[in-house]
PDB file of C-alpha atoms in Angstrom:
ATOM      1  CA  UNK D 952     -17.436 -17.435   3.258  1.00  0.00           C
ATOM      2  CA  UNK D 953     -16.241 -21.045   3.519  1.00  0.00           C
ATOM      3  CA  UNK D 954     -15.044 -22.803   6.628  1.00  0.00           C
ATOM      4  CA  UNK D 955     -11.325 -22.271   7.190  1.00  0.00           C
ATOM      5  CA  UNK D 956      -8.713 -24.839   8.081  1.00  0.00           C
ATOM      6  CA  UNK D 957      -8.730 -26.293  11.555  1.00  0.00           C
ATOM      7  CA  UNK D 958      -5.544 -25.492  13.491  1.00  0.00           C
ATOM      8  CA  UNK D 959      -2.835 -28.121  13.708  1.00  0.00           C
ATOM      9  CA  UNK D 960      -2.016 -28.727  17.355  1.00  0.00           C
ATOM     10  CA  UNK D 961       1.390 -29.933  18.499  1.00  0.00           C
ATOM     11  CA  UNK D 962      -0.350 -32.024  21.136  1.00  0.00           C
ATOM     12  CA  UNK D 963      -1.956 -34.109  18.370  1.00  0.00           C
ATOM     13  CA  UNK D 964       1.388 -35.148  16.902  1.00  0.00           C
ATOM     14  CA  UNK D 965       2.067 -37.898  19.437  1.00  0.00           C
ATOM     15  CA  UNK D 966      -1.452 -39.335  19.306  1.00  0.00           C
ATOM     16  CA  UNK D 967      -1.404 -39.384  15.490  1.00  0.00           C
ATOM     17  CA  UNK D 968      -5.162 -39.870  15.430  1.00  0.00           C
ATOM     18  CA  UNK D 969      -7.277 -40.218  12.260  1.00  0.00           C
ATOM     19  CA  UNK D 970      -8.560 -36.686  12.947  1.00  0.00           C
ATOM     20  CA  UNK D 971      -4.965 -35.413  12.993  1.00  0.00           C
ATOM     21  CA  UNK D 972      -4.202 -37.111   9.682  1.00  0.00           C
ATOM     22  CA  UNK D 973      -7.340 -35.726   8.019  1.00  0.00           C
ATOM     23  CA  UNK D 974      -6.547 -32.241   9.278  1.00  0.00           C
ATOM     24  CA  UNK D 975      -2.920 -32.582   8.207  1.00  0.00           C
ATOM     25  CA  UNK D 976      -4.014 -33.633   4.723  1.00  0.00           C
ATOM     26  CA  UNK D 977      -6.273 -30.564   4.503  1.00  0.00           C
ATOM     27  CA  UNK D 978      -3.311 -28.305   5.306  1.00  0.00           C
ATOM     28  CA  UNK D 979      -1.148 -30.118   2.753  1.00  0.00           C
ATOM     29  CA  UNK D 980      -3.833 -29.683   0.124  1.00  0.00           C
ATOM     30  CA  UNK D 981      -4.075 -25.974   0.913  1.00  0.00           C
ATOM     31  CA  UNK D 982      -0.300 -25.542   0.583  1.00  0.00           C
ATOM     32  CA  UNK D 983      -0.313 -27.369  -2.751  1.00  0.00           C
ATOM     33  CA  UNK D 984      -3.019 -24.971  -3.893  1.00  0.00           C
ATOM     34  CA  UNK D 985      -0.988 -21.988  -2.669  1.00  0.00           C
ATOM     35  CA  UNK D 986       2.090 -23.306  -4.454  1.00  0.00           C
ATOM     36  CA  UNK D 987       0.213 -23.575  -7.753  1.00  0.00           C
ATOM     37  CA  UNK D 988      -1.322 -20.131  -7.286  1.00  0.00           C
ATOM     38  CA  UNK D 989       2.086 -18.560  -6.694  1.00  0.00           C
ATOM     39  CA  UNK D 990       3.500 -20.310  -9.770  1.00  0.00           C
ATOM     40  CA  UNK D 991       0.602 -18.958 -11.826  1.00  0.00           C
ATOM     41  CA  UNK D 992       1.073 -15.508 -10.303  1.00  0.00           C
ATOM     42  CA  UNK D 993       4.766 -15.515 -11.221  1.00  0.00           C
ATOM     43  CA  UNK D 994       3.921 -16.498 -14.802  1.00  0.00           C
ATOM     44  CA  UNK D 995       1.274 -13.795 -15.080  1.00  0.00           C
ATOM     45  CA  UNK D 996       3.636 -11.146 -13.721  1.00  0.00           C
ATOM     46  CA  UNK D 997       6.291 -12.236 -16.220  1.00  0.00           C
ATOM     47  CA  UNK D 998       3.705 -12.032 -19.005  1.00  0.00           C
ATOM     48  CA  UNK D 999       2.695  -8.598 -17.756  1.00  0.00           C
ATOM     49  CA  UNK D1000       6.318  -7.430 -17.717  1.00  0.00           C
ATOM     50  CA  UNK D1001       6.809  -8.729 -21.250  1.00  0.00           C
ATOM     51  CA  UNK D1002       3.661  -6.973 -22.474  1.00  0.00           C
ATOM     52  CA  UNK D1003       4.700  -3.748 -20.721  1.00  0.00           C
ATOM     53  CA  UNK D1004       8.107  -3.890 -22.419  1.00  0.00           C
ATOM     54  CA  UNK D1005       6.446  -4.392 -25.811  1.00  0.00           C
ATOM     55  CA  UNK D1006       4.176  -1.430 -25.074  1.00  0.00           C
ATOM     56  CA  UNK D1007       7.158   0.682 -24.052  1.00  0.00           C
ATOM     57  CA  UNK D1008       8.992  -0.133 -27.277  1.00  0.00           C
ATOM     58  CA  UNK D1009       5.908   0.790 -29.313  1.00  0.00           C
ATOM     59  CA  UNK D1010       5.556   4.034 -27.364  1.00  0.00           C
ATOM     60  CA  UNK D1011       9.199   4.899 -27.962  1.00  0.00           C
ATOM     61  CA  UNK D1012       8.787   4.216 -31.679  1.00  0.00           C
ATOM     62  CA  UNK D1013       5.859   6.625 -31.707  1.00  0.00           C
ATOM     63  CA  UNK D1014       7.915   9.112 -29.695  1.00  0.00           C
ATOM     64  CA  UNK D1015      10.732   8.999 -32.246  1.00  0.00           C
ATOM     65  CA  UNK D1016       8.317   9.404 -35.148  1.00  0.00           C
ATOM     66  CA  UNK D1017       6.740  12.441 -33.530  1.00  0.00           C
ATOM     67  CA  UNK D1018      10.108  14.041 -32.821  1.00  0.00           C
ATOM     68  CA  UNK D1019      11.273  13.385 -36.390  1.00  0.00           C
ATOM     69  CA  UNK D1020       8.074  14.728 -37.943  1.00  0.00           C
ATOM     70  CA  UNK D1021       8.615  17.959 -39.875  1.00  0.00           C
ATOM     71  CA  UNK D1022       6.193  20.616 -41.109  1.00  0.00           C
ATOM     72  CA  UNK D1023       6.830  22.276 -44.427  1.00  0.00           C
ATOM     73  CA  UNK D1024       5.815  25.903 -44.063  1.00  0.00           C
ATOM     74  CA  UNK D1025       4.262  27.945 -46.843  1.00  0.00           C
ATOM     75  CA  UNK D1026       6.142  31.136 -47.425  1.00  0.00           C
ATOM     76  CA  UNK D1027       9.329  32.403 -45.865  1.00  0.00           C
ATOM     77  CA  UNK D1028       8.018  33.634 -42.548  1.00  0.00           C
ATOM     78  CA  UNK D1029       6.000  32.131 -39.716  1.00  0.00           C
ATOM     79  CA  UNK D1030       4.274  33.738 -36.785  1.00  0.00           C
ATOM     80  CA  UNK D1031       5.289  32.911 -33.242  1.00  0.00           C
ATOM     81  CA  UNK D1032       2.123  30.844 -32.923  1.00  0.00           C
ATOM     82  CA  UNK D1033       2.929  28.862 -36.045  1.00  0.00           C
ATOM     83  CA  UNK D1034       6.485  28.218 -34.842  1.00  0.00           C
ATOM     84  CA  UNK D1035       5.181  26.845 -31.541  1.00  0.00           C
ATOM     85  CA  UNK D1036       2.654  24.650 -33.361  1.00  0.00           C
ATOM     86  CA  UNK D1037       5.232  23.213 -35.758  1.00  0.00           C
ATOM     87  CA  UNK D1038       7.433  22.242 -32.818  1.00  0.00           C
ATOM     88  CA  UNK D1039       4.568  20.717 -30.840  1.00  0.00           C
ATOM     89  CA  UNK D1040       4.922  17.176 -32.200  1.00  0.00           C
ATOM     90  CA  UNK D1041       8.488  17.103 -30.947  1.00  0.00           C
ATOM     91  CA  UNK D1042       7.205  18.111 -27.514  1.00  0.00           C
ATOM     92  CA  UNK D1043       4.620  15.322 -27.675  1.00  0.00           C
ATOM     93  CA  UNK D1044       7.362  12.850 -28.499  1.00  0.00           C
ATOM     94  CA  UNK D1045       9.549  14.044 -25.635  1.00  0.00           C
ATOM     95  CA  UNK D1046       6.589  13.789 -23.258  1.00  0.00           C
ATOM     96  CA  UNK D1047       6.001  10.168 -24.254  1.00  0.00           C
ATOM     97  CA  UNK D1048       9.725   9.410 -23.921  1.00  0.00           C
ATOM     98  CA  UNK D1049       9.798  10.903 -20.415  1.00  0.00           C
ATOM     99  CA  UNK D1050       6.900   8.705 -19.319  1.00  0.00           C
ATOM    100  CA  UNK D1051       8.552   5.657 -20.860  1.00  0.00           C
ATOM    101  CA  UNK D1052      11.747   6.434 -18.944  1.00  0.00           C
ATOM    102  CA  UNK D1053       9.697   6.130 -15.759  1.00  0.00           C
ATOM    103  CA  UNK D1054       8.094   2.910 -17.000  1.00  0.00           C
ATOM    104  CA  UNK D1055      11.508   1.412 -17.762  1.00  0.00           C
ATOM    105  CA  UNK D1056      12.727   2.221 -14.266  1.00  0.00           C
ATOM    106  CA  UNK D1057       9.661   0.505 -12.839  1.00  0.00           C
ATOM    107  CA  UNK D1058      10.172  -2.553 -15.057  1.00  0.00           C
ATOM    108  CA  UNK D1059      13.873  -2.732 -14.177  1.00  0.00           C
ATOM    109  CA  UNK D1060      12.932  -3.030 -10.503  1.00  0.00           C
ATOM    110  CA  UNK D1061      10.073  -5.482 -11.051  1.00  0.00           C
ATOM    111  CA  UNK D1062      12.136  -8.691 -11.179  1.00  0.00           C
ATOM    112  CA  UNK D1063      13.887  -8.054  -7.872  1.00  0.00           C
ATOM    113  CA  UNK D1064      10.736  -6.548  -6.400  1.00  0.00           C
ATOM    114  CA  UNK D1065       8.240  -9.345  -7.018  1.00  0.00           C
ATOM    115  CA  UNK D1066       9.345 -12.219  -9.262  1.00  0.00           C
ATOM    116  CA  UNK D1067      12.487 -13.203  -7.348  1.00  0.00           C
ATOM    117  CA  UNK D1068      10.877 -12.810  -3.877  1.00  0.00           C
ATOM    118  CA  UNK D1069       7.863 -14.898  -4.953  1.00  0.00           C
ATOM    119  CA  UNK D1070      10.088 -17.616  -6.379  1.00  0.00           C
ATOM    120  CA  UNK D1071      12.159 -17.620  -3.189  1.00  0.00           C
ATOM    121  CA  UNK D1072       9.029 -17.762  -1.035  1.00  0.00           C
ATOM    122  CA  UNK D1073       7.739 -20.751  -2.956  1.00  0.00           C
ATOM    123  CA  UNK D1074      11.063 -22.600  -3.072  1.00  0.00           C
ATOM    124  CA  UNK D1075      12.343 -21.818   0.419  1.00  0.00           C
ATOM    125  CA  UNK D1076       9.192 -21.929   2.523  1.00  0.00           C
ATOM    126  CA  UNK D1077       6.784 -24.192   0.656  1.00  0.00           C
ATOM    127  CA  UNK D1078       9.744 -26.258  -0.547  1.00  0.00           C
ATOM    128  CA  UNK D1079      10.860 -26.528   3.078  1.00  0.00           C
ATOM    129  CA  UNK D1080       7.473 -27.978   3.993  1.00  0.00           C
ATOM    130  CA  UNK D1081       7.855 -30.585   1.259  1.00  0.00           C
ATOM    131  CA  UNK D1082      11.222 -31.595   2.692  1.00  0.00           C
ATOM    132  CA  UNK D1083       9.608 -31.841   6.114  1.00  0.00           C
ATOM    133  CA  UNK D1084       6.884 -34.024   4.636  1.00  0.00           C
ATOM    134  CA  UNK D1085       9.458 -36.438   3.194  1.00  0.00           C
ATOM    135  CA  UNK D1086      11.115 -36.783   6.583  1.00  0.00           C
ATOM    136  CA  UNK D1087       7.745 -37.187   8.299  1.00  0.00           C
ATOM    137  CA  UNK D1088       6.627 -39.898   5.878  1.00  0.00           C
ATOM    138  CA  UNK D1089       9.965 -41.685   6.223  1.00  0.00           C
ATOM    139  CA  UNK D1090       9.725 -41.689  10.017  1.00  0.00           C
ATOM    140  CA  UNK D1091       6.075 -42.755   9.828  1.00  0.00           C
ATOM    141  CA  UNK D1092       7.037 -45.778   7.728  1.00  0.00           C
ATOM    142  CA  UNK D1093       9.897 -46.702  10.068  1.00  0.00           C
ATOM    143  CA  UNK D1094       7.688 -46.372  13.132  1.00  0.00           C
ATOM    144  CA  UNK D1095       4.957 -48.518  11.554  1.00  0.00           C
ATOM    145  CA  UNK D1096       7.504 -51.173  10.607  1.00  0.00           C
ATOM    146  CA  UNK D1097       8.871 -51.121  14.128  1.00  0.00           C
ATOM    147  CA  UNK D1098       5.359 -51.589  15.524  1.00  0.00           C
ATOM    148  CA  UNK D1099       4.728 -54.532  13.199  1.00  0.00           C
ATOM    149  CA  UNK D1100       7.959 -56.208  14.236  1.00  0.00           C
ATOM    150  CA  UNK D1101       7.115 -55.633  17.881  1.00  0.00           C
ATOM    151  CA  UNK D1102       3.616 -57.086  17.528  1.00  0.00           C
ATOM    152  CA  UNK D1103       4.973 -60.128  15.723  1.00  0.00           C
ATOM    153  CA  UNK D1104       7.399 -60.934  18.520  1.00  0.00           C
ATOM    154  CA  UNK D1105       6.665 -64.104  20.380  1.00  0.00           C
ATOM    155  CA  UNK D1106       6.010 -63.725  24.089  1.00  0.00           C
ATOM    156  CA  UNK D1107       8.278 -66.725  24.566  1.00  0.00           C
ATOM    157  CA  UNK D1108      11.288 -64.637  23.617  1.00  0.00           C
ATOM    158  CA  UNK D1109      13.916 -63.899  26.222  1.00  0.00           C
ATOM    159  CA  UNK D1110      13.477 -60.804  28.350  1.00  0.00           C
ATOM    160  CA  UNK D1111      16.567 -59.193  26.859  1.00  0.00           C
ATOM    161  CA  UNK D1112      15.105 -59.513  23.362  1.00  0.00           C
ATOM    162  CA  UNK D1113      11.801 -58.025  24.487  1.00  0.00           C
ATOM    163  CA  UNK D1114      13.559 -55.176  26.271  1.00  0.00           C
ATOM    164  CA  UNK D1115      15.593 -54.415  23.169  1.00  0.00           C
ATOM    165  CA  UNK D1116      12.391 -54.429  21.124  1.00  0.00           C
ATOM    166  CA  UNK D1117      10.773 -52.064  23.630  1.00  0.00           C
ATOM    167  CA  UNK D1118      13.747 -49.725  23.444  1.00  0.00           C
ATOM    168  CA  UNK D1119      13.803 -49.840  19.639  1.00  0.00           C
ATOM    169  CA  UNK D1120      10.078 -49.116  19.415  1.00  0.00           C
ATOM    170  CA  UNK D1121      10.370 -46.262  21.888  1.00  0.00           C
ATOM    171  CA  UNK D1122      13.260 -44.751  19.936  1.00  0.00           C
ATOM    172  CA  UNK D1123      11.369 -44.956  16.636  1.00  0.00           C
ATOM    173  CA  UNK D1124       8.352 -43.374  18.312  1.00  0.00           C
ATOM    174  CA  UNK D1125      10.480 -40.470  19.558  1.00  0.00           C
ATOM    175  CA  UNK D1126      11.902 -39.962  16.080  1.00  0.00           C
ATOM    176  CA  UNK D1127       8.419 -40.102  14.596  1.00  0.00           C
ATOM    177  CA  UNK D1128       7.005 -37.576  17.063  1.00  0.00           C
ATOM    178  CA  UNK D1129       9.982 -35.261  16.495  1.00  0.00           C
ATOM    179  CA  UNK D1130       9.511 -35.423  12.719  1.00  0.00           C
ATOM    180  CA  UNK D1131       5.786 -34.820  13.177  1.00  0.00           C
ATOM    181  CA  UNK D1132       6.411 -31.777  15.384  1.00  0.00           C
ATOM    182  CA  UNK D1133       8.894 -30.327  12.903  1.00  0.00           C
ATOM    183  CA  UNK D1134       6.525 -30.935  10.004  1.00  0.00           C
ATOM    184  CA  UNK D1135       3.590 -29.287  11.753  1.00  0.00           C
ATOM    185  CA  UNK D1136       5.815 -26.355  12.719  1.00  0.00           C
ATOM    186  CA  UNK D1137       6.881 -25.844   9.093  1.00  0.00           C
ATOM    187  CA  UNK D1138       3.265 -25.894   7.928  1.00  0.00           C
ATOM    188  CA  UNK D1139       2.226 -23.400  10.592  1.00  0.00           C
ATOM    189  CA  UNK D1140       5.191 -21.183   9.750  1.00  0.00           C
ATOM    190  CA  UNK D1141       4.266 -20.978   6.058  1.00  0.00           C
ATOM    191  CA  UNK D1142       0.622 -20.280   6.871  1.00  0.00           C
ATOM    192  CA  UNK D1143       1.734 -17.382   9.070  1.00  0.00           C
ATOM    193  CA  UNK D1144       4.277 -16.092   6.545  1.00  0.00           C
ATOM    194  CA  UNK D1145       1.529 -15.907   3.930  1.00  0.00           C
ATOM    195  CA  UNK D1146      -0.133 -13.263   6.091  1.00  0.00           C
ATOM    196  CA  UNK D1147       2.815 -10.872   6.162  1.00  0.00           C
ATOM    197  CA  UNK D1148       5.836 -11.808   4.027  1.00  0.00           C
ATOM    198  CA  UNK D1149       3.843 -12.931   0.978  1.00  0.00           C
ATOM    199  CA  UNK D1150       1.424 -10.002   1.123  1.00  0.00           C
ATOM    200  CA  UNK D1151       4.314  -7.604   1.751  1.00  0.00           C
ATOM    201  CA  UNK D1152       5.945  -8.732  -1.512  1.00  0.00           C
ATOM    202  CA  UNK D1153       2.774  -7.942  -3.446  1.00  0.00           C
ATOM    203  CA  UNK D1154       2.385  -4.647  -1.599  1.00  0.00           C
ATOM    204  CA  UNK D1155       5.856  -3.605  -2.746  1.00  0.00           C
ATOM    205  CA  UNK D1156       4.953  -4.511  -6.315  1.00  0.00           C
ATOM    206  CA  UNK D1157       1.743  -2.481  -6.147  1.00  0.00           C
ATOM    207  CA  UNK D1158       3.655   0.464  -4.699  1.00  0.00           C
ATOM    208  CA  UNK D1159       6.053   0.300  -7.653  1.00  0.00           C
ATOM    209  CA  UNK D1160       3.178   0.454 -10.139  1.00  0.00           C
ATOM    210  CA  UNK D1161       1.468   3.265  -8.252  1.00  0.00           C
ATOM    211  CA  UNK D1162       4.748   5.184  -8.115  1.00  0.00           C
ATOM    212  CA  UNK D1163       4.991   4.929 -11.905  1.00  0.00           C
ATOM    213  CA  UNK D1164       1.426   6.193 -12.348  1.00  0.00           C
ATOM    214  CA  UNK D1165       2.041   9.009  -9.884  1.00  0.00           C
ATOM    215  CA  UNK D1166       5.212  10.075 -11.680  1.00  0.00           C
ATOM    216  CA  UNK D1167       3.383   9.920 -15.016  1.00  0.00           C
ATOM    217  CA  UNK D1168       0.687  12.110 -13.479  1.00  0.00           C
ATOM    218  CA  UNK D1169       3.320  14.626 -12.375  1.00  0.00           C
ATOM    219  CA  UNK D1170       4.778  14.671 -15.893  1.00  0.00           C
ATOM    220  CA  UNK D1171       1.276  15.322 -17.230  1.00  0.00           C
ATOM    221  CA  UNK D1172       0.770  18.123 -14.707  1.00  0.00           C
ATOM    222  CA  UNK D1173       4.038  19.738 -15.774  1.00  0.00           C
ATOM    223  CA  UNK D1174       2.920  19.435 -19.392  1.00  0.00           C
ATOM    224  CA  UNK D1175      -0.483  20.985 -18.731  1.00  0.00           C
ATOM    225  CA  UNK D1176       0.554  24.689 -19.051  1.00  0.00           C
ATOM    226  CA  UNK D1177       2.172  23.918 -22.406  1.00  0.00           C
ATOM    227  CA  UNK D1178      -0.958  22.034 -23.508  1.00  0.00           C
ATOM    228  CA  UNK D1179      -3.235  24.939 -22.612  1.00  0.00           C
ATOM    229  CA  UNK D1180      -0.959  27.455 -24.312  1.00  0.00           C
ATOM    230  CA  UNK D1181      -0.752  25.274 -27.426  1.00  0.00           C
ATOM    231  CA  UNK D1182      -4.523  24.850 -27.499  1.00  0.00           C
ATOM    232  CA  UNK D1183      -4.941  28.620 -27.338  1.00  0.00           C
ATOM    233  CA  UNK D1184      -2.434  29.166 -30.170  1.00  0.00           C
ATOM    234  CA  UNK D1185      -4.109  26.527 -32.361  1.00  0.00           C
ATOM    235  CA  UNK D1186      -7.500  28.149 -31.870  1.00  0.00           C
ATOM    236  CA  UNK D1187      -5.990  31.563 -32.574  1.00  0.00           C
ATOM    237  CA  UNK D1188      -4.295  30.439 -35.797  1.00  0.00           C
ATOM    238  CA  UNK D1189      -7.449  28.615 -36.861  1.00  0.00           C
ATOM    239  CA  UNK D1190      -9.539  31.721 -36.215  1.00  0.00           C
ATOM    240  CA  UNK D1191      -7.129  33.946 -38.134  1.00  0.00           C
ATOM    241  CA  UNK D1192      -7.073  31.481 -41.007  1.00  0.00           C
ATOM    242  CA  UNK D1193     -10.861  31.548 -41.256  1.00  0.00           C
ATOM    243  CA  UNK D1194     -10.909  35.334 -41.253  1.00  0.00           C
ATOM    244  CA  UNK D1195      -8.270  35.413 -43.964  1.00  0.00           C
ATOM    245  CA  UNK D1196     -10.197  32.903 -46.056  1.00  0.00           C
ATOM    246  CA  UNK D1197     -13.406  34.913 -45.770  1.00  0.00           C
ATOM    247  CA  UNK D1198     -11.625  38.110 -46.762  1.00  0.00           C
ATOM    248  CA  UNK D1199     -10.507  36.481 -49.996  1.00  0.00           C
ATOM    249  CA  UNK D1200     -13.997  35.438 -50.989  1.00  0.00           C
TER     250      UNK D1200
END
């Protein structure tokens, strides 16, 4: 397991040491990576939803074909077993349609359940950090410019000019430190939100998929008695057909 990020301390904001800048850059790099990963995740979920919808349409086409399938019987009468067997494809089709109804409900919820929350997380929280970075960089530039002007002042200047320069530098420093504190807070906030809000979004998505599979399992369980009865009838008809064939030989 690799070494994790070093914590960003509020106390380091005022000092603005090289260590602080290196650590800050590491956090920025990690957030950029997270942003790209979320974008890729959103795309993959959209692709998955599209593929699932294509699968559902194909399943429904098969369902319709099974329900429309007709057996032409030989003779004018059929046994009870034969009647059940001839209607079995329609039952298969209805079973598939029932499962696809559950899939459609799951897919209908998917956008609001994962895609929209992930997009909002990326735009609102990671996007908020980017806005904080712009403000931080702007205040950094202004503070550096103020320092340069201060250092270039001649000591022969009047006291009032020097005092004004001191006040201006102090004000720019306060603004810089405030922007730095806000920026660090935003970064820390996103890192913490990844641990609960981001994971919670994915947990909800997984629960939706598992709910679909569970409901499909329940449909299969309800179908099981019919399947066993149909299997018995098929074997019975097959056995009777063999006996009848042998008797004709």
